[in-house]
Coordinates of C-alpha atoms and ligand atoms in Angstrom, one line a residue:
X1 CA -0.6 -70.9 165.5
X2 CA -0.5 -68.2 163.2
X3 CA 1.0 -64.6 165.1
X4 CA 0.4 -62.8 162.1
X5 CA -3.3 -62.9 162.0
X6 CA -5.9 -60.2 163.0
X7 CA -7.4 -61.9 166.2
X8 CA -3.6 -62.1 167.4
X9 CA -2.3 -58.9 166.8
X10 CA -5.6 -57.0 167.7
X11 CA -6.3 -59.4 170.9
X12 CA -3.0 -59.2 171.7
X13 CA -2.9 -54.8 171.7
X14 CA -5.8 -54.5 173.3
X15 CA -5.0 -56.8 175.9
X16 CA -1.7 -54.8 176.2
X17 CA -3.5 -51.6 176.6
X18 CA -6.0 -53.1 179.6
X19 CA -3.3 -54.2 181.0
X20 CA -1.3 -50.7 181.2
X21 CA -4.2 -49.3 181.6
X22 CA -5.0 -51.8 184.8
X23 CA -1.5 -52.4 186.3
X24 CA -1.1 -48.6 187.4
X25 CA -4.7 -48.0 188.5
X26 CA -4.0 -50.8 190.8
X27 CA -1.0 -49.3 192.1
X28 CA -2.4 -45.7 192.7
X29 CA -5.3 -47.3 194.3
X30 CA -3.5 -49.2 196.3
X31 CA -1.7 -46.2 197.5
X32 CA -4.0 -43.9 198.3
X33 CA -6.6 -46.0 199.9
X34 CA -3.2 -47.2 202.2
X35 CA -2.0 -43.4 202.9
X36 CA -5.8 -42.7 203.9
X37 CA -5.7 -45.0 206.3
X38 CA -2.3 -44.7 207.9
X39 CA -2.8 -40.6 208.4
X40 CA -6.7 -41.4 209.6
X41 CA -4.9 -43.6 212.3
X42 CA -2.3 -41.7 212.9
X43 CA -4.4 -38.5 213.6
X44 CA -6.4 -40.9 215.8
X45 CA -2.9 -41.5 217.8
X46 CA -1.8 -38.2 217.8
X47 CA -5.2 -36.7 219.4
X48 CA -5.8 -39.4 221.8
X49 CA -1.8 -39.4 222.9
X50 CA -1.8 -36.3 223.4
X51 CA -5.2 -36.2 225.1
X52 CA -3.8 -38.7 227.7
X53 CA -0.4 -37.1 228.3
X54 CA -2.5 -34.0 229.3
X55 CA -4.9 -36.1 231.9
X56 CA -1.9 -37.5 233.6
X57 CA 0.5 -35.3 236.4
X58 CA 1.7 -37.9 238.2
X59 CA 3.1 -41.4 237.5
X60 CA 3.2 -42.6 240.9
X61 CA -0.3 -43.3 241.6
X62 CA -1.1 -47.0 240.7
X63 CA -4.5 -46.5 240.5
X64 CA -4.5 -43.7 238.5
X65 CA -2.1 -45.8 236.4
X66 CA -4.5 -48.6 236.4
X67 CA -7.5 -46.4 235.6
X68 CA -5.6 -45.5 232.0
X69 CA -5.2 -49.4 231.6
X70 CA -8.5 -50.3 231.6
X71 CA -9.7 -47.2 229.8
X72 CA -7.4 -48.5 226.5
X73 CA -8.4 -52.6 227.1
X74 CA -11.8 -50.8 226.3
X75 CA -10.7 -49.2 223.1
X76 CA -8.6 -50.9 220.2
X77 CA -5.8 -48.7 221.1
X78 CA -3.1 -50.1 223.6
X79 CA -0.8 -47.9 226.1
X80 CA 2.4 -47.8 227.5
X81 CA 3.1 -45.7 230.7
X82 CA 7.1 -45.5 231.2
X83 CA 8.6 -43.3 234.0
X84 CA 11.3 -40.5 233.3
X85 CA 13.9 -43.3 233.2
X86 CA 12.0 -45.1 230.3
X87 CA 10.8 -48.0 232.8
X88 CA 7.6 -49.5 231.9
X89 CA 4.9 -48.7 234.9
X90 CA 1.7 -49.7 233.1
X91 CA 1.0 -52.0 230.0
X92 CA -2.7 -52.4 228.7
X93 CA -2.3 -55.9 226.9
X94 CA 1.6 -55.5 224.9
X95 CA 3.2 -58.7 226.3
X96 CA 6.8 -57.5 225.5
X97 CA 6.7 -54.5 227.5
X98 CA 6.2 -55.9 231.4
X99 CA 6.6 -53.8 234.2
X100 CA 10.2 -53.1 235.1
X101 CA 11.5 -53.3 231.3
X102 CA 13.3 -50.3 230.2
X103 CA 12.1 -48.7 226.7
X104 CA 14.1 -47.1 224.2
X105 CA 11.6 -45.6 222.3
X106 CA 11.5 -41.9 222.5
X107 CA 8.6 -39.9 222.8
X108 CA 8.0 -36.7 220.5
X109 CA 9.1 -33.3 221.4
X110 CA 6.7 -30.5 220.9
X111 CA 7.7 -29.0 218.2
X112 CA 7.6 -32.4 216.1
X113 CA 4.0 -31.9 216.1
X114 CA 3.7 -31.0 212.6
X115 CA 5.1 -33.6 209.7
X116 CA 5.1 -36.5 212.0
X117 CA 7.1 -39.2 210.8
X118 CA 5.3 -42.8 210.6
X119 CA 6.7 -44.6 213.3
X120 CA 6.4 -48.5 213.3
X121 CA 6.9 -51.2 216.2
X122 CA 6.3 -54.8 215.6
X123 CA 5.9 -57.0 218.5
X124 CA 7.9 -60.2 218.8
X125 CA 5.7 -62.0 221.1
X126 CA 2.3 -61.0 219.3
X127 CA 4.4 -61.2 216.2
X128 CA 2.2 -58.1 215.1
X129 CA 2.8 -54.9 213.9
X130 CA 1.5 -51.3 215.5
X131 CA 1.4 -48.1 214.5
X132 CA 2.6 -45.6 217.7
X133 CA 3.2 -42.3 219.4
X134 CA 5.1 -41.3 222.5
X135 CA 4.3 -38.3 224.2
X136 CA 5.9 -37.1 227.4
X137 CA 4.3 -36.1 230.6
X138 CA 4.9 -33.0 232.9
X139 CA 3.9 -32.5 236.5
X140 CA 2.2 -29.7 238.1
X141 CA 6.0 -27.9 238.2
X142 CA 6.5 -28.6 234.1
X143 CA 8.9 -31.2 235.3
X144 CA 9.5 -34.1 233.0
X145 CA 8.0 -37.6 234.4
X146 CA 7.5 -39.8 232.4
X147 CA 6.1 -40.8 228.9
X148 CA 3.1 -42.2 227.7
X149 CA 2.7 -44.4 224.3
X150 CA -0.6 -45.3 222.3
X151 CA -0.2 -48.4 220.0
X152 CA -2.8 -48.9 217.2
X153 CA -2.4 -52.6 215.1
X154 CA -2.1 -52.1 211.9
X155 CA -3.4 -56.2 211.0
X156 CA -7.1 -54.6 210.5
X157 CA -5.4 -51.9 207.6
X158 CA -3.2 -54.3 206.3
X159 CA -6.6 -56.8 205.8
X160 CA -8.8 -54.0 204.5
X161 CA -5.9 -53.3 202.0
X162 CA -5.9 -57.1 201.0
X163 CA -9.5 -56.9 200.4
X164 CA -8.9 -54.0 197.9
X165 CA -6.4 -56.1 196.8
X166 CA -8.3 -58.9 195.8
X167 CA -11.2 -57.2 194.5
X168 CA -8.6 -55.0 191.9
X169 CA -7.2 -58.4 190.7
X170 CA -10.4 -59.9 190.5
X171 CA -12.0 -56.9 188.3
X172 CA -8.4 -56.9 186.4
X173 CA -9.0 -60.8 185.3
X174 CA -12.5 -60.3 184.8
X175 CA -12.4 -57.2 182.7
X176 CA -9.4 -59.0 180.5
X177 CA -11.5 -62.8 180.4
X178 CA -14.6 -60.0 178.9
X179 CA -12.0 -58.4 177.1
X180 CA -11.0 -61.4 175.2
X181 CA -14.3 -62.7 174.7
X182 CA -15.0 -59.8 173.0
X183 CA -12.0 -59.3 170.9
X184 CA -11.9 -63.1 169.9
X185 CA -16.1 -62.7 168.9
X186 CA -15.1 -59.2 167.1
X187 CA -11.9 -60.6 165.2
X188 CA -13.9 -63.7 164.0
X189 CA -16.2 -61.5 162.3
X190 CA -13.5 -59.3 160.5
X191 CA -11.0 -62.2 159.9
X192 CA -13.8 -64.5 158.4
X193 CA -15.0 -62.1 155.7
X194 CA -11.4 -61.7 154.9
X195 CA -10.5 -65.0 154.8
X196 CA -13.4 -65.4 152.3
X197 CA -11.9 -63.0 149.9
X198 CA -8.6 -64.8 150.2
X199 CA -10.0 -67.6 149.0
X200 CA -11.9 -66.2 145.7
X201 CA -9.2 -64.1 145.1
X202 CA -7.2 -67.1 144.9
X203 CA -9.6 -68.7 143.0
X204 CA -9.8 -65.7 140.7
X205 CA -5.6 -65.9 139.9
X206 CA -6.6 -69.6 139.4
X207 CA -8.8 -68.8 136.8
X208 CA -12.5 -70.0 138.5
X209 CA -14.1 -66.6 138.1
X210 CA -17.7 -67.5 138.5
X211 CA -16.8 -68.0 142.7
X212 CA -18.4 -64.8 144.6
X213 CA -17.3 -63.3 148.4
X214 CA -20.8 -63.8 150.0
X215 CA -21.3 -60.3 151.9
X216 CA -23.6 -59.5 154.4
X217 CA -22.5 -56.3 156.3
X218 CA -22.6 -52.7 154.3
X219 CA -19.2 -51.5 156.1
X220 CA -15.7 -51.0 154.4
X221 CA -15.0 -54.7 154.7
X222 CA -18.4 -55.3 152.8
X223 CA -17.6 -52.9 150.0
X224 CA -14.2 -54.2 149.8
X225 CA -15.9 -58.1 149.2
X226 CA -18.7 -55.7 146.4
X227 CA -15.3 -54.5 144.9
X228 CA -14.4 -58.1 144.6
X229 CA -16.8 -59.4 142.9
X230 CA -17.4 -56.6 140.3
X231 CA -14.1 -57.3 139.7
X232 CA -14.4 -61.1 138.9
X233 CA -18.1 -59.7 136.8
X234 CA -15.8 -57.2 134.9
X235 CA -12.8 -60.0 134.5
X236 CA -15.1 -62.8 133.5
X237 CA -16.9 -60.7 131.0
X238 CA -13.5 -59.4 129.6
X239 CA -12.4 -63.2 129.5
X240 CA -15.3 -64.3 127.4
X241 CA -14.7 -61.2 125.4
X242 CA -11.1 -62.0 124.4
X243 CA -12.6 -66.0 123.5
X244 CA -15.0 -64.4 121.3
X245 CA -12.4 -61.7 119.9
X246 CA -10.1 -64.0 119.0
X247 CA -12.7 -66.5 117.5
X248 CA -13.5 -63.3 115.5
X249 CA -10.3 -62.4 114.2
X250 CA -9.2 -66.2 113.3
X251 CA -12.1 -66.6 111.7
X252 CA -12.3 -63.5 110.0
X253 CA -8.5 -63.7 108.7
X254 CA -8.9 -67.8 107.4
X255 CA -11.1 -66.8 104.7
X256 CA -9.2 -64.3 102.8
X257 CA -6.4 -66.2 103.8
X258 CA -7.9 -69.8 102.7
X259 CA -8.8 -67.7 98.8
X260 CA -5.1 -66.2 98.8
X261 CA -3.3 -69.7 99.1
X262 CA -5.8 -71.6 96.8
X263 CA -5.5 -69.3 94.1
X264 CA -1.4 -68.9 94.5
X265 CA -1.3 -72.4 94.0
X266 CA -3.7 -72.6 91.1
X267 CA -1.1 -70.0 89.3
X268 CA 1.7 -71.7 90.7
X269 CA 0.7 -75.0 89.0
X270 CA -0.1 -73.4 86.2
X271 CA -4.1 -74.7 86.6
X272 CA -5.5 -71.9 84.4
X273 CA -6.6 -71.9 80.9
X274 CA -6.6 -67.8 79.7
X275 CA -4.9 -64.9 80.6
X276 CA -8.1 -63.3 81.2
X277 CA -8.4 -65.8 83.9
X278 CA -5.0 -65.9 85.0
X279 CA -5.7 -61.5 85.9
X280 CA -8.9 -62.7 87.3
X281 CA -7.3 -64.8 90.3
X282 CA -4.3 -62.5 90.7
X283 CA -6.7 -59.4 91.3
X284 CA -8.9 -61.9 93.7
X285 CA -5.8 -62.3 95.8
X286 CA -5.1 -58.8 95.5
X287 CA -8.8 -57.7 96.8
X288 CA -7.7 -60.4 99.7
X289 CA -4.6 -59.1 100.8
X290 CA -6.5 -55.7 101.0
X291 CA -9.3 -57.1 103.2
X292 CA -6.6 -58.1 105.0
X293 CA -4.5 -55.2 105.9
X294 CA -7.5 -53.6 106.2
X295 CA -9.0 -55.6 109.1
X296 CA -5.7 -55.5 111.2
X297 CA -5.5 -52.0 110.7
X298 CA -9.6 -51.2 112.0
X299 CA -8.3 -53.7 114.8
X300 CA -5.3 -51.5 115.7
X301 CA -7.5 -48.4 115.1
X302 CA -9.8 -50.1 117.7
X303 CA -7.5 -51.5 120.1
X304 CA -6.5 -47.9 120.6
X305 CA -9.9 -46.7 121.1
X306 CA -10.4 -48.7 123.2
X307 CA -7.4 -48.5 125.3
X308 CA -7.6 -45.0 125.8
X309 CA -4.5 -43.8 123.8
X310 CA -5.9 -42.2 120.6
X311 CA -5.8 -38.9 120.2
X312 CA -7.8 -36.1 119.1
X313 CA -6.9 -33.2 117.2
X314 CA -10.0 -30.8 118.0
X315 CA -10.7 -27.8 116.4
X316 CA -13.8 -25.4 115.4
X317 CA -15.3 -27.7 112.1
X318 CA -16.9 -26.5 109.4
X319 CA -18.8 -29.6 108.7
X320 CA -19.9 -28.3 105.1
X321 CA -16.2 -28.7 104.1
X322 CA -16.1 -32.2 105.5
X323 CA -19.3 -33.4 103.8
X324 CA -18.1 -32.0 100.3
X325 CA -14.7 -34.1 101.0
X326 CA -16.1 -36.9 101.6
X327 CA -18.4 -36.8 98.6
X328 CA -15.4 -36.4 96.5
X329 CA -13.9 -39.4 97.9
X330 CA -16.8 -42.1 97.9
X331 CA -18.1 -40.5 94.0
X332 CA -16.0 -43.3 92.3
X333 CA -17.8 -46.2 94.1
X334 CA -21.3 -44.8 94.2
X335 CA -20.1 -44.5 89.9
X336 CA -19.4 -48.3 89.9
X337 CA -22.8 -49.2 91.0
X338 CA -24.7 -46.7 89.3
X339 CA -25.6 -44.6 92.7
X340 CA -26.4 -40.9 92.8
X341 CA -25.4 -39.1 96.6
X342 CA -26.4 -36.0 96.6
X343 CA -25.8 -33.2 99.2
X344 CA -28.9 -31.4 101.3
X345 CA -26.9 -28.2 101.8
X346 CA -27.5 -25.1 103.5
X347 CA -25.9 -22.1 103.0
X348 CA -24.5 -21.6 106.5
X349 CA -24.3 -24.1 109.7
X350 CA -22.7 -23.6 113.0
X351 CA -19.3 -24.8 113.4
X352 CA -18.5 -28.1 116.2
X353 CA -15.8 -28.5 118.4
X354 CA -13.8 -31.4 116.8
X355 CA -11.6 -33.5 114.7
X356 CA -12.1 -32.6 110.9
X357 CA -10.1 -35.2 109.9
X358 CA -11.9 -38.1 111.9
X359 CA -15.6 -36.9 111.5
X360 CA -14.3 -37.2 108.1
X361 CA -13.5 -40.7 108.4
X362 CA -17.2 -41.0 110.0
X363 CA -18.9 -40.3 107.5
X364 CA -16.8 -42.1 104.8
X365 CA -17.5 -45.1 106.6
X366 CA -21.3 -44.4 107.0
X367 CA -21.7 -43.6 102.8
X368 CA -19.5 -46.3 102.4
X369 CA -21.7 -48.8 104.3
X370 CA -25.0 -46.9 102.2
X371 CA -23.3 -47.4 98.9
X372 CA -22.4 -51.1 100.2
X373 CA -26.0 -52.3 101.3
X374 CA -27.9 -50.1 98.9
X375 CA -28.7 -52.0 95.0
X376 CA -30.6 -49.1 93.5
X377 CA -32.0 -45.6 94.6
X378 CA -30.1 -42.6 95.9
X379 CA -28.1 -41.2 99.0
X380 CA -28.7 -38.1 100.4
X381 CA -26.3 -36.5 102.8
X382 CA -28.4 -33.9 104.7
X383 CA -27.0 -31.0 107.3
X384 CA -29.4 -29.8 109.9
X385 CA -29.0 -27.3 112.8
X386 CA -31.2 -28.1 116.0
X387 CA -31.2 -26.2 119.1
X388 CA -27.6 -26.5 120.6
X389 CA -27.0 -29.6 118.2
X390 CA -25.8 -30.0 114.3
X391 CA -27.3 -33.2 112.7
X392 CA -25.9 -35.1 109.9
X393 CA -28.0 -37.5 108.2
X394 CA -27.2 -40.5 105.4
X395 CA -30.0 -41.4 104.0
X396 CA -30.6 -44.5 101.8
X397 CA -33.2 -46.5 99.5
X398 CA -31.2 -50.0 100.5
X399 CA -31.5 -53.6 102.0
X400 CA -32.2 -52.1 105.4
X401 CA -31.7 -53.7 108.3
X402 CA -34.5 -55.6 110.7
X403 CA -35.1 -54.0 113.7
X404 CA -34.0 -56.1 116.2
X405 CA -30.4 -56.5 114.5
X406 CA -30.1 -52.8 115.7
X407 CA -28.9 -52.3 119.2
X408 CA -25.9 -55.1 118.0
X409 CA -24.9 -53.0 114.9
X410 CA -21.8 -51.0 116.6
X411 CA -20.5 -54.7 118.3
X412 CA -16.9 -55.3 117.0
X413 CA -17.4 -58.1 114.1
X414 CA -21.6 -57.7 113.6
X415 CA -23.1 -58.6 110.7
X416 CA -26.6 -58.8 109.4
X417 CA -26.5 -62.0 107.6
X418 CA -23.4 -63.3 108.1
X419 CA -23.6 -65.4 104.9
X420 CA -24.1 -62.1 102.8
X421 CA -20.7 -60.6 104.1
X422 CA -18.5 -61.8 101.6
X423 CA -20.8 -60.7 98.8
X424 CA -20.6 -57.1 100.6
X425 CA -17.0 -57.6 101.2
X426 CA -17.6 -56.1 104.8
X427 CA -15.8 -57.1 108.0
X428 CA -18.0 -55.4 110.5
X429 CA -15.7 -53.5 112.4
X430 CA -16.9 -50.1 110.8
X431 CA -19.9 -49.2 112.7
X432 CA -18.0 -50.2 115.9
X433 CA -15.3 -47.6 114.7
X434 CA -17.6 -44.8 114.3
X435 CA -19.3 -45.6 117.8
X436 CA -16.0 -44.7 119.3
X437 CA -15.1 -41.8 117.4
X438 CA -18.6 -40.2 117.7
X439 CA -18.8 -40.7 121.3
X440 CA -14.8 -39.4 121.8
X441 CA -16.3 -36.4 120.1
X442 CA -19.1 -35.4 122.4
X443 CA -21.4 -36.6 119.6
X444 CA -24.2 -39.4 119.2
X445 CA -25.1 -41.6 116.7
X446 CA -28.6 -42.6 115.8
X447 CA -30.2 -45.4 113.3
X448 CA -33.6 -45.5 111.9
X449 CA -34.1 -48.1 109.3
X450 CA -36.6 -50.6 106.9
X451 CA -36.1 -53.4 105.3
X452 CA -36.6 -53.1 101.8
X453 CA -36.4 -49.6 102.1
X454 CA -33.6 -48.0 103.6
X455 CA -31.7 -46.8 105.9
X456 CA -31.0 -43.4 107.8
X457 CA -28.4 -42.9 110.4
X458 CA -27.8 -39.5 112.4
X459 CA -25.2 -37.9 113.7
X460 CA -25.1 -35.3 116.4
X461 CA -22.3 -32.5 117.4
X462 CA -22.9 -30.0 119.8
X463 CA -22.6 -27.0 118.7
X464 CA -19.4 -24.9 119.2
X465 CA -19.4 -21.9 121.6
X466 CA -17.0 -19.5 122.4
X467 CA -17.2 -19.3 126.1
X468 CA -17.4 -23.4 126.7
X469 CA -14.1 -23.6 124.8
Ligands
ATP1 N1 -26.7 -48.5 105.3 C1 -26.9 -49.8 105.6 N2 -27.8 -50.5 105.1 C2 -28.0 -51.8 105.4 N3 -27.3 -52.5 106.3 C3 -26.2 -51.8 106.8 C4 -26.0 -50.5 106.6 N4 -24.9 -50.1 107.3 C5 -24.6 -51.1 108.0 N5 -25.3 -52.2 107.8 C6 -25.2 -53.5 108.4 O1 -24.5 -53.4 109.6 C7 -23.4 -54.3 109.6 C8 -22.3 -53.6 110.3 O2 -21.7 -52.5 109.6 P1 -20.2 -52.2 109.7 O3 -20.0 -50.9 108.9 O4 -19.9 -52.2 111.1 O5 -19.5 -53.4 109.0 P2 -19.3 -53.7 107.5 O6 -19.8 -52.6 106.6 O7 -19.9 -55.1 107.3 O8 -17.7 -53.9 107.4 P3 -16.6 -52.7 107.4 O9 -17.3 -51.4 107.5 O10 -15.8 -53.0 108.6 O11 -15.9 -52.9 106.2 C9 -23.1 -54.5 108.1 O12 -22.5 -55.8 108.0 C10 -24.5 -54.5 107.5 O13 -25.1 -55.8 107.6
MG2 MG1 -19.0 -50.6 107.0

């Protein structure tokens, strides 16, 4: 048997408290139904002793003597009649005290009426015990005579008190039988839950993360088990993520690395007939080695995203700046494909709250990827100032992308057409890049796009405001 589990050490304290609970209530009971009865007797003894002393003046009349006899054999009181001596001179029914015996017992004085002490006799022949009072009788003249004694059994209190008793134990044992019926029935349901989730839990550290705690009640130990298994959704979806990550990232890297070690060893061997082509395969490994460092550094970039330490230098933006920075920098590849990006601008736009630097790095990344996908035809950068929003929008005549490729575009590793990646020379980590930095910047990103056509992708920045700074 297991002490440490619920039903035990919940069965076993409330248990503990019926039973402190029970054990003194007994007691007490006990007590004062016992005291009630002992001073209701008592009071009976005293009244009627003292009644009788009264109604008595002299001891020497038999049948006087006789008369108080057979007035006690009719009540359940018994009296002794002694004379001044202490000799018994009449006995209603107490075998031990025949006439001629001397007493000892003494009967009270008058000023013991109050705070009368209990007194006890218990007959050897009846082998029974009585409660009594003495009194003493005086004659016409006040002259002491004798004394008179009243008896009352105490068998029919001591079998009433039994009774109560019985009937405490009884509702004691009941009440703790109920009691444990209830606390086993009560611990079942909160142990067997638990025990459930013990099980998947185990199960989860094992690795089996499509097991589920099967919940039925909508209390803590129910939300607990929900916990659970969003826990076990959220770890088995991060488990298939890593697969697929890493699937990503070996695949991505055996390409570039697959062109760098074949054309090493084609120089290596010497398997080359010009110079011209000799530069040709050395630059190939160069553009390789680049792709390279470039995909572990968007992964690191990402990782950090993602991860939650990256951080922000935000300031007011003047996004007019940022736009003609960026131009400058993506001019010489739109040159080497014969593109023209031009710049929509407007003389003055609010400033945003946010990192110059990275909403630089946005947008690079966005005329990058329109200079990339786009054959012939223009870009246009355009600035636009909506309500409590500044929009920045790419626009360009390119591929385009089909509609339903959409929604996946910002995925880590998604490209349309895989098989046309290498001819763009893209690792798809870009979009998913910017998705993070917009978003860290309070921003949105937006794409609207045709095949064929082109593509236009908007970005939005709150504007900034004194006050909410
Ligand atoms: N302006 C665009 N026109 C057409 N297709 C685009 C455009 N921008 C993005 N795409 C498509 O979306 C995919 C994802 O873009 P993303 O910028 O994330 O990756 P990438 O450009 O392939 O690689 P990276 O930017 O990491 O070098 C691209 O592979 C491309 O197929
Ligand atoms: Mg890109």
């Amino acid at each position: 048997m297991n002490w440490n589990r619920i039903v035990v050490k919940l069965g076993g304290s409330i248990l503990l408290i019926v039973l402190i609970i029970l054990l003194p209530l007994g007691f007490v009971t006990q007590q004062i139904f016992s005291g009630f009865y002992y001073s209701k007797v008592q009071d009976q003894l005293m009244d009627l002793s003292k009644r009788y002393a009264e109604s008595i003046s002299s001891v020497d009349n038999t049948q006087i003597l006789q008369m108080f006899e057979t007035l006690a054999t009719m009540t359940d009181k018994e009296i002794v009649i002694v004379d001044s001596k202490g000799k018994v001179l009449a006995n209603s029914g107490l075998p031990s005290f025949e006439n001629g015996r001397k007493v000892t017992m003494k009967p009270l004085l008058l000023k013991e009426e109050e705070n009368v002490p209990r007194y006890e006799y218990e007959d050897p022949l009846l082998d029974e015990s009585f409660l009594y009072i003495g009194r003493p009788i005086f004659d016409e003249e006040d002259q002491f005579i004798g004394s008179i004694y009243v008896f009352s059994s105490i068998g029919p209190i001591t079998q009433s008190l039994e009774v109560i008793k019985n009937l405490l134990i009884l509702a004691g044992v009941g009440s703790i039988l109920l009691a444990s019926g209830l606390i086993y029935f009560v611990s079942k349901r909160l142990s067997r839950p638990l025990l459930d989730m013990v099980s998947v839990t185990r199960g989860m550290a094992k690795g089996e993360l499509h097991s589920r705690v099967g919940i039925t009640t909508g209390d803590e130990i129910g939300a607990l088990g929900r916990s659970i298994n969003d826990l076990a959704i959220e770890l088995e979806s991060y488990r298939t993520n890593r697969k697929e990550f890493f699937a990503s990232v070996s695949h991505e890297l055996r390409t570039p690395l697959a062109y760098v070690d074949g054309y090493a060893r084609v120089l290596k061997e010497g398997i080359y007939e010009t110079e011209e082509e000799k530069e040709r395969y050395l630059s190939i490994i160069e553009q390789e080695a680049a792709r390279m460092t470039k995909l572990v550094n968007d992964l690191f970039e990402l990782s950090k995203m993602e991860e939650g330490h990256f951080h922000l230098l935000l300031e007011e933006v003047d996004l007019i700046e940022v736009v003609e920075s960026t131009l400058e920098k993506t001019q010489l590849k739109a040159k080497e494909k014969g593109l023209r990006v031009s710049f929509d601008s407007v003389i003055s736009i609010p400033t945003i709250y946010a990192d110059g630097l990275r909403i630089e790095q946005v947008l690079i990344n966005l005329v990058e990827n329109a200079i990339r996908y786009t054959e012939e035809g223009s870009i246009v950068i355009r600035l636009l100032s909506e309500d409590s929003y500044v929009a920045i929008e790419i626009e360009d005549t390119g591929i385009g992308i089909p509609e339903s490729e959409i929604p996946f575009l910002f995925d880590r590793f998604y490209r349309v057409e895989k098989s046309r990646s290498r001819k763009y020379g893209g690792t798809g980590l870009g979009l998913s890049i910017v998705k993070h930095l917009v978003s860290l910047q309070n921003g949105s990103i937006d794409v609207q796009s045709k095949v064929g056509k082109g593509t236009k992708v908007t970005l939005r920045f709150p504007i900034y405001m004194e006050e909410s700074s």
